[in-house]
Amino acid sequence: MLRIRRVQERIESEYMGDEMKTPVHLYIGQEAIASGVCAVLRDEDAVNGNHRGHGHYLAKGGDLKAMIAELFCRSTGCSKGFGGSMHLVDTAHGNMGTSAIVGGGIPIGTGQALAFQMRRLDRVSVVFFGDGAADEGTFYESVNFAMLKRLPVVYVMENNGWAVCSSTASRQCAENVFHRGADPELLFTARIDGNDPELVRAAAEKAVARARAGLGPSFIECATYRILGHAGCLQQDPKGYRDPAEVEAWRERCPVRTYRDRLLEGGLLDPSALDRMEAEIAAEIDAAFAFARTSPLPTADDLHTNLFRG
Amino acid sequence: MPWSRIKPDTNEPDFLSDAMPGGPDGRRITYAEAVNEALSQALALDPRVFVMGQGVDDPSGMFGATRGLHLRHGRERVFDTPLAETALSGVAVGAALGGMRPVYFHNRPDFLLLAMDQLVNHAAKWHYMFGGAACVPLVFWACIGRGWGSAAQHSQALQGLFNHVPGLKLVMPATCFDAKGLMLAAIADDNPVLIIDHRMNFRQRGIVPETPYTVPLGRGVVRRRGRDVTVVAVSHLLAEAFAAAQELAAEEGVEAEIIDPRTLRPLDEELILASVARTGRLVVADTGWKTGGVAAEIAAMVAEKGFDSLRAPVVRVCNPDLPTPSGYTLERAYYVGKDEIKAGILKAARG
Ligand SMILES: Cc1ncc(C[n+]2csc(CCOP(=O)(O)OP(=O)(O)O)c2C)c(N)n1
């Protein structure tokens, strides 16, 4: 969580320098979700993130250097400079790629679960998506199919209150239909505070165990908040679409700070260990940015590579 | 994105004046303002018109095209939608059948692919399939957002795909004057019309009359006269082709005639054929892909109907048949512009 936060902060603070020429969607405020869910996954399990995918990628073990290099559009980036910030990939750790089409990844993650089931592999597929994506038909069609086939898939909806400048309430009527509609036998559903990593982890544990046992899909809605703007850095966020008091109230509930305080107060973490962690993370981030900056850019000769395999 | 101010405010080139009847009340406004004015006037003049789309009431208002419309015309007629492009496209079709004139905005053409079922399987078929008993007067709009690292799913020029579909009209304006006039014509049209705009045009300024007017669908226009080569240039490549022609005239003495088709379907075939009959040579510049695309169609049409006029092989200037790469060095290598059009004109002229 801390690592994801610090990485996002560094990106935000350097973004206006114009070296990362890719549209970034920062994950600040939502770290507890990716961290809590991925804590119960294995390397070979798959996750499917979305345009706001830095946290998913890192929590699932994605390589930081390759991610930052991708943001710098370098050929050492995880997608070799062809994908940019919205298209991170790290197949060794189950990051099989992400879509920039909202809702596009939901059936793809469902399909990975189908493959795991057909290949009789003990693997789970997790799909992360926003409340905006839950507006899309792909969501309903996928969940129906997953229930039908009892697929080992966990749908994690990150309800951060907004889709670009549209509030969830302006796009959806009260709670999501699956909380009420689906037979609990067919779909385990939960609605939790997505800023509490322990709650997220507990719900994910249940869902993943259910998937591994062949009992089928789950749907976990995590209430959270996008602290920064939709895309770019704070400075570029259009003003006036949300109440500053709302942002402030959620800042108070910062998952990283509240969890840190909880660990320190409970004596589970001592301040010097925390300092060490901070220092390690800072050094790792420095190294990743240095790596990205000194990496070569792709050239025109690379343009025609990888259209087809073989 | 900081670097995404891809084109500073520029004035449009001085295209042929008969092609731009600005009239006495013409002012220079931006392309975005021209679209906005068209929408605002359509909303004011026709109670059946409404504007929908994810983000039409955002502070950014679809790059400015829809900014403030909800304040002027009410949230009932200018409203934000859920991210449900498939269903809401069908809702737009239904609303059109029900007596309204919906204008559905998508800020990237890529999202139109979710609308494809309703657009291609339904909207484009309805009038024909029911023997003309019903019609679907709606406008779909999307904007190509190239040039800011947004990669393969956020900057596709999909006009070739939509151009393929009978029953759908396809409009790609290139000037501020046309942006307004074609929007008003599309809204007034009784058929489904897709307008694809280009982000690179959005900050350009041009002469636009204040009063409402329409530019007829299906009519192209000659933007520059020339005897040597005909260049059909789509969307923002019009300005690039115009610049290419001016430079070539000075550098090589080659005079290119530049045609802006404005509407791709129906296409103004006569205008293109008449020009090729004069020049004997054809270059087609499109912002989309080459294979099976708009340039392929225009080239085929001329080969079919104007073969006797052709004195050299047709040259197509298009983006390579590849998804758009994200990195800026790759983007630079990917997109075609003035230089590629110049090379294309010379190739046709000397072919
Ligand atoms: C099909 C589609 N429609 C619209 C968009 C434009 N768009 C990009 S992100 C976004 C908001 C997504 O909201 P949500 O799923 O809640 O994720 P969040 O950004 O809040 O994390 C929209 C509308 C898109 N990328 N794809």
XYZ file of C-alpha atoms in Angstrom, chain A:
310
model
C 0.000 0.000 0.000
C 2.703 2.383 1.028
C 4.735 1.529 -2.055
C 1.812 2.084 -4.391
C 1.091 5.423 -2.700
C 4.655 6.663 -2.940
C 4.924 5.644 -6.581
C 1.714 7.493 -7.402
C 2.880 10.562 -5.525
C 6.132 10.624 -7.426
C 4.350 10.344 -10.757
C 2.006 13.142 -9.740
C 4.848 15.405 -8.650
C 6.820 14.903 -11.856
C 3.974 14.809 -14.311
C 3.997 18.457 -15.319
C 7.646 18.076 -16.311
C 6.201 16.585 -19.476
C 8.565 13.643 -19.687
C 5.838 11.080 -19.126
C 3.850 11.649 -22.304
C 1.049 9.302 -21.481
C -2.334 9.936 -19.890
C -2.055 8.727 -16.281
C -4.950 7.837 -13.998
C -3.662 7.837 -10.456
C -4.777 5.384 -7.791
C -4.283 7.588 -4.729
C -6.959 6.781 -2.148
C -7.753 3.316 -3.495
C -4.574 1.460 -2.474
C -6.242 -0.754 0.123
C -8.235 -2.538 -2.568
C -5.500 -3.841 -4.848
C -3.276 -4.527 -1.841
C -5.952 -6.353 0.134
C -7.092 -8.500 -2.772
C -3.688 -9.362 -4.198
C -2.460 -10.358 -0.735
C -4.496 -13.558 -1.072
C -3.490 -14.338 -4.656
C -0.684 -16.478 -5.998
C 1.637 -15.598 -8.849
C -0.215 -17.820 -11.284
C -3.604 -16.279 -10.517
C -4.609 -13.617 -12.999
C -5.737 -10.062 -12.436
C -7.332 -7.788 -14.949
C -7.046 -4.108 -14.134
C -8.318 -1.051 -15.945
C -7.125 2.395 -17.002
C -6.447 3.160 -13.326
C -4.212 0.135 -13.137
C -0.876 1.092 -11.527
C -2.002 -0.252 -8.147
C -3.266 -3.540 -9.548
C -0.059 -4.076 -11.474
C 2.203 -3.367 -8.532
C 0.141 -5.261 -5.961
C 0.212 -8.325 -8.209
C 4.001 -8.237 -8.342
C 4.541 -6.175 -11.482
C 8.003 -4.764 -12.006
C 8.256 -1.101 -11.004
C 11.138 -0.245 -13.324
C 9.285 -1.604 -16.323
C 6.182 0.317 -15.319
C 7.921 3.669 -14.963
C 9.807 3.077 -18.202
C 6.449 2.492 -19.886
C 5.229 5.829 -18.546
C 8.313 7.385 -20.096
C 7.432 5.621 -23.387
C 10.771 3.783 -23.427
C 11.553 0.533 -25.161
C 12.434 -0.957 -21.769
C 8.857 -0.386 -20.633
C 6.660 -3.352 -19.834
C 4.842 -2.812 -23.136
C 7.989 -1.534 -24.890
C 6.516 1.954 -25.256
C 3.543 0.738 -27.273
C 1.003 0.743 -24.460
C 1.566 3.675 -22.166
C 0.160 4.070 -18.681
C -3.186 2.401 -19.379
C -1.688 -0.782 -20.818
C 0.620 -2.391 -18.298
C 1.498 -6.021 -18.680
C 3.549 -8.500 -16.671
C 2.573 -12.000 -17.647
C 5.000 -13.610 -15.206
C 2.855 -12.280 -12.375
C -0.565 -12.742 -13.931
C -0.951 -9.207 -15.278
C -2.188 -10.225 -18.719
C -2.925 -6.728 -20.004
C -5.572 -4.071 -19.543
C -8.152 -2.324 -21.669
C -8.735 1.405 -22.018
C -12.312 0.721 -23.021
C -14.306 0.960 -19.821
C -15.805 -2.439 -19.076
C -13.647 -4.031 -21.760
C -11.637 -6.078 -19.294
C -14.582 -7.569 -17.435
C -15.406 -10.285 -19.985
C -11.708 -10.834 -20.650
C -11.085 -11.595 -16.986
C -14.141 -13.833 -17.088
C -12.690 -15.654 -20.068
C -9.434 -16.258 -18.242
C -11.465 -17.914 -15.518
C -13.158 -20.055 -18.153
C -9.737 -21.148 -19.424
C -8.591 -22.026 -15.905
C -11.708 -24.076 -15.381
C -11.436 -25.858 -18.728
C -7.756 -26.571 -18.158
C -8.562 -27.770 -14.642
C -6.015 -25.413 -13.159
C -6.211 -24.316 -9.566
C -6.220 -20.655 -10.489
C -8.439 -17.686 -9.883
C -9.102 -14.710 -12.092
C -9.735 -11.322 -10.477
C -11.228 -8.391 -12.337
C -10.832 -4.866 -10.987
C -13.172 -2.244 -12.398
C -14.852 1.008 -11.446
C -18.419 1.991 -10.736
C -18.466 3.486 -14.222
C -17.670 0.122 -15.744
C -20.575 -1.348 -13.816
C -22.824 0.774 -16.040
C -21.680 -1.240 -19.035
C -23.456 -4.235 -20.502
C -20.274 -6.301 -20.405
C -20.560 -6.438 -16.624
C -24.058 -7.911 -16.539
C -23.388 -10.276 -19.392
C -20.169 -11.494 -17.796
C -21.583 -12.060 -14.327
C -24.506 -13.975 -15.749
C -22.170 -16.215 -17.719
C -19.846 -16.698 -14.763
C -22.778 -17.783 -12.588
C -23.987 -20.106 -15.305
C -20.620 -21.807 -15.608
C -19.576 -21.410 -11.970
C -16.342 -19.771 -13.029
C -13.455 -19.096 -10.637
C -13.667 -15.337 -10.986
C -13.824 -12.520 -8.467
C -15.299 -9.219 -9.593
C -13.910 -6.366 -7.547
C -15.772 -3.134 -8.109
C -13.904 -0.058 -6.913
C -16.709 2.380 -6.288
C -14.797 5.622 -6.016
C -17.894 7.752 -6.407
C -17.087 9.213 -9.797
C -16.691 8.396 -13.463
C -14.707 11.302 -14.861
C -17.009 14.147 -13.709
C -20.214 12.116 -13.258
C -21.142 10.959 -9.785
C -22.181 7.357 -9.239
C -25.553 8.563 -7.999
C -26.216 10.353 -11.278
C -25.629 7.131 -13.212
C -26.922 4.300 -11.008
C -30.017 3.807 -8.861
C -28.989 2.916 -5.365
C -27.268 -0.395 -4.924
C -26.068 -2.608 -7.691
C -28.640 -5.154 -8.796
C -26.445 -8.135 -8.019
C -26.442 -7.361 -4.312
C -30.148 -7.977 -4.288
C -30.845 -10.077 -7.309
C -28.459 -12.970 -7.425
C -28.896 -16.273 -5.645
C -26.107 -16.399 -3.004
C -25.447 -19.951 -4.083
C -24.498 -18.666 -7.505
C -22.829 -15.423 -6.550
C -21.212 -14.438 -3.291
C -21.638 -10.703 -2.889
C -20.191 -8.288 -0.371
C -20.235 -4.574 0.151
C -17.377 -3.306 2.201
C -15.343 -0.313 3.183
C -12.699 -0.382 0.503
C -10.381 1.859 2.496
C -9.831 -0.823 5.132
C -7.256 -3.269 3.792
C -8.133 -5.914 6.366
C -11.788 -5.917 5.397
C -10.816 -6.107 1.750
C -8.449 -8.951 2.441
C -11.062 -10.876 4.422
C -13.678 -10.538 1.699
C -11.173 -11.503 -0.976
C -10.112 -14.516 1.038
C -13.681 -15.761 1.128
C -14.241 -15.114 -2.557
C -10.988 -16.687 -3.653
C -11.556 -19.768 -1.486
C -14.978 -20.125 -3.035
C -13.490 -19.853 -6.517
C -10.793 -22.421 -5.739
C -13.432 -24.777 -4.392
C -15.296 -24.635 -7.692
C -18.279 -22.832 -6.208
C -18.229 -19.996 -8.710
C -17.996 -16.237 -8.928
C -18.103 -13.461 -6.358
C -18.800 -9.786 -6.523
C -17.188 -7.459 -4.011
C -18.092 -3.799 -4.030
C -15.488 -1.649 -2.306
C -16.515 1.840 -1.260
C -13.587 4.175 -1.778
C -12.680 7.538 -3.227
C -10.479 8.915 -5.953
C -8.582 11.664 -4.144
C -7.045 13.220 -7.249
C -8.603 14.064 -10.575
C -9.726 11.548 -13.157
C -6.614 11.816 -15.298
C -3.302 13.627 -15.239
C -2.314 15.319 -12.007
C -4.314 17.406 -9.554
C -3.395 20.631 -11.292
C -5.193 19.432 -14.422
C -8.422 18.334 -12.770
C -11.422 20.330 -13.983
C -12.735 22.367 -11.102
C -16.234 22.562 -9.777
C -17.662 19.123 -10.410
C -17.255 17.907 -6.854
C -17.649 19.436 -3.451
C -14.268 20.240 -1.839
C -15.761 19.180 1.502
C -16.400 15.729 0.075
C -12.768 15.435 -1.012
C -11.625 16.649 2.408
C -13.805 14.136 4.237
C -12.295 11.304 2.239
C -8.768 12.633 2.707
C -9.424 12.192 6.411
C -10.108 8.549 5.703
C -6.867 8.035 3.772
C -6.324 4.265 3.761
C -2.553 4.490 3.960
C -2.457 6.863 6.895
C -5.266 5.290 8.884
C -3.832 1.827 8.491
C -0.350 3.023 9.375
C -1.741 4.645 12.522
C -3.629 1.509 13.405
C -0.500 -0.622 13.059
C 1.646 1.811 15.039
C -0.915 2.199 17.820
C -1.430 -1.541 18.039
C 2.295 -2.016 18.323
C 2.354 -4.160 15.205
C 4.734 -1.821 13.488
C 7.510 0.132 15.071
C 8.403 3.575 13.792
C 11.923 2.610 12.844
C 10.654 -0.249 10.678
C 8.345 2.219 9.004
C 11.259 4.583 8.373
C 13.211 1.752 6.852
C 10.318 0.885 4.589
C 9.989 4.486 3.482
C 13.685 4.676 2.716
C 13.666 1.434 0.770
C 10.664 2.512 -1.259
C 12.169 5.931 -1.970
C 15.374 4.329 -3.187
C 13.485 1.886 -5.359
C 11.458 4.699 -6.911
C 14.584 6.785 -7.531
C 16.174 3.838 -9.265
C 13.077 3.178 -11.377
C 12.891 6.807 -12.545
C 16.610 6.857 -13.290
C 16.259 3.623 -15.240
C 13.368 5.047 -17.224
C 15.144 8.316 -17.982
C 18.282 6.617 -19.240
C 16.488 3.963 -21.256
C 16.339 4.236 -25.029
C 13.257 5.434 -26.855
C 11.740 3.204 -29.481
C 12.453 4.273 -33.055
C 10.595 4.264 -36.345
C 12.174 0.875 -37.061
C 10.191 -0.614 -34.194
C 6.867 0.533 -35.602
C 6.037 -2.587 -37.586
C 6.937 -5.094 -34.897
C 4.456 -7.319 -33.114
C 1.391 -6.857 -35.287
C 1.136 -10.625 -35.459
C 2.998 -13.330 -33.667
C 5.092 -15.631 -35.779
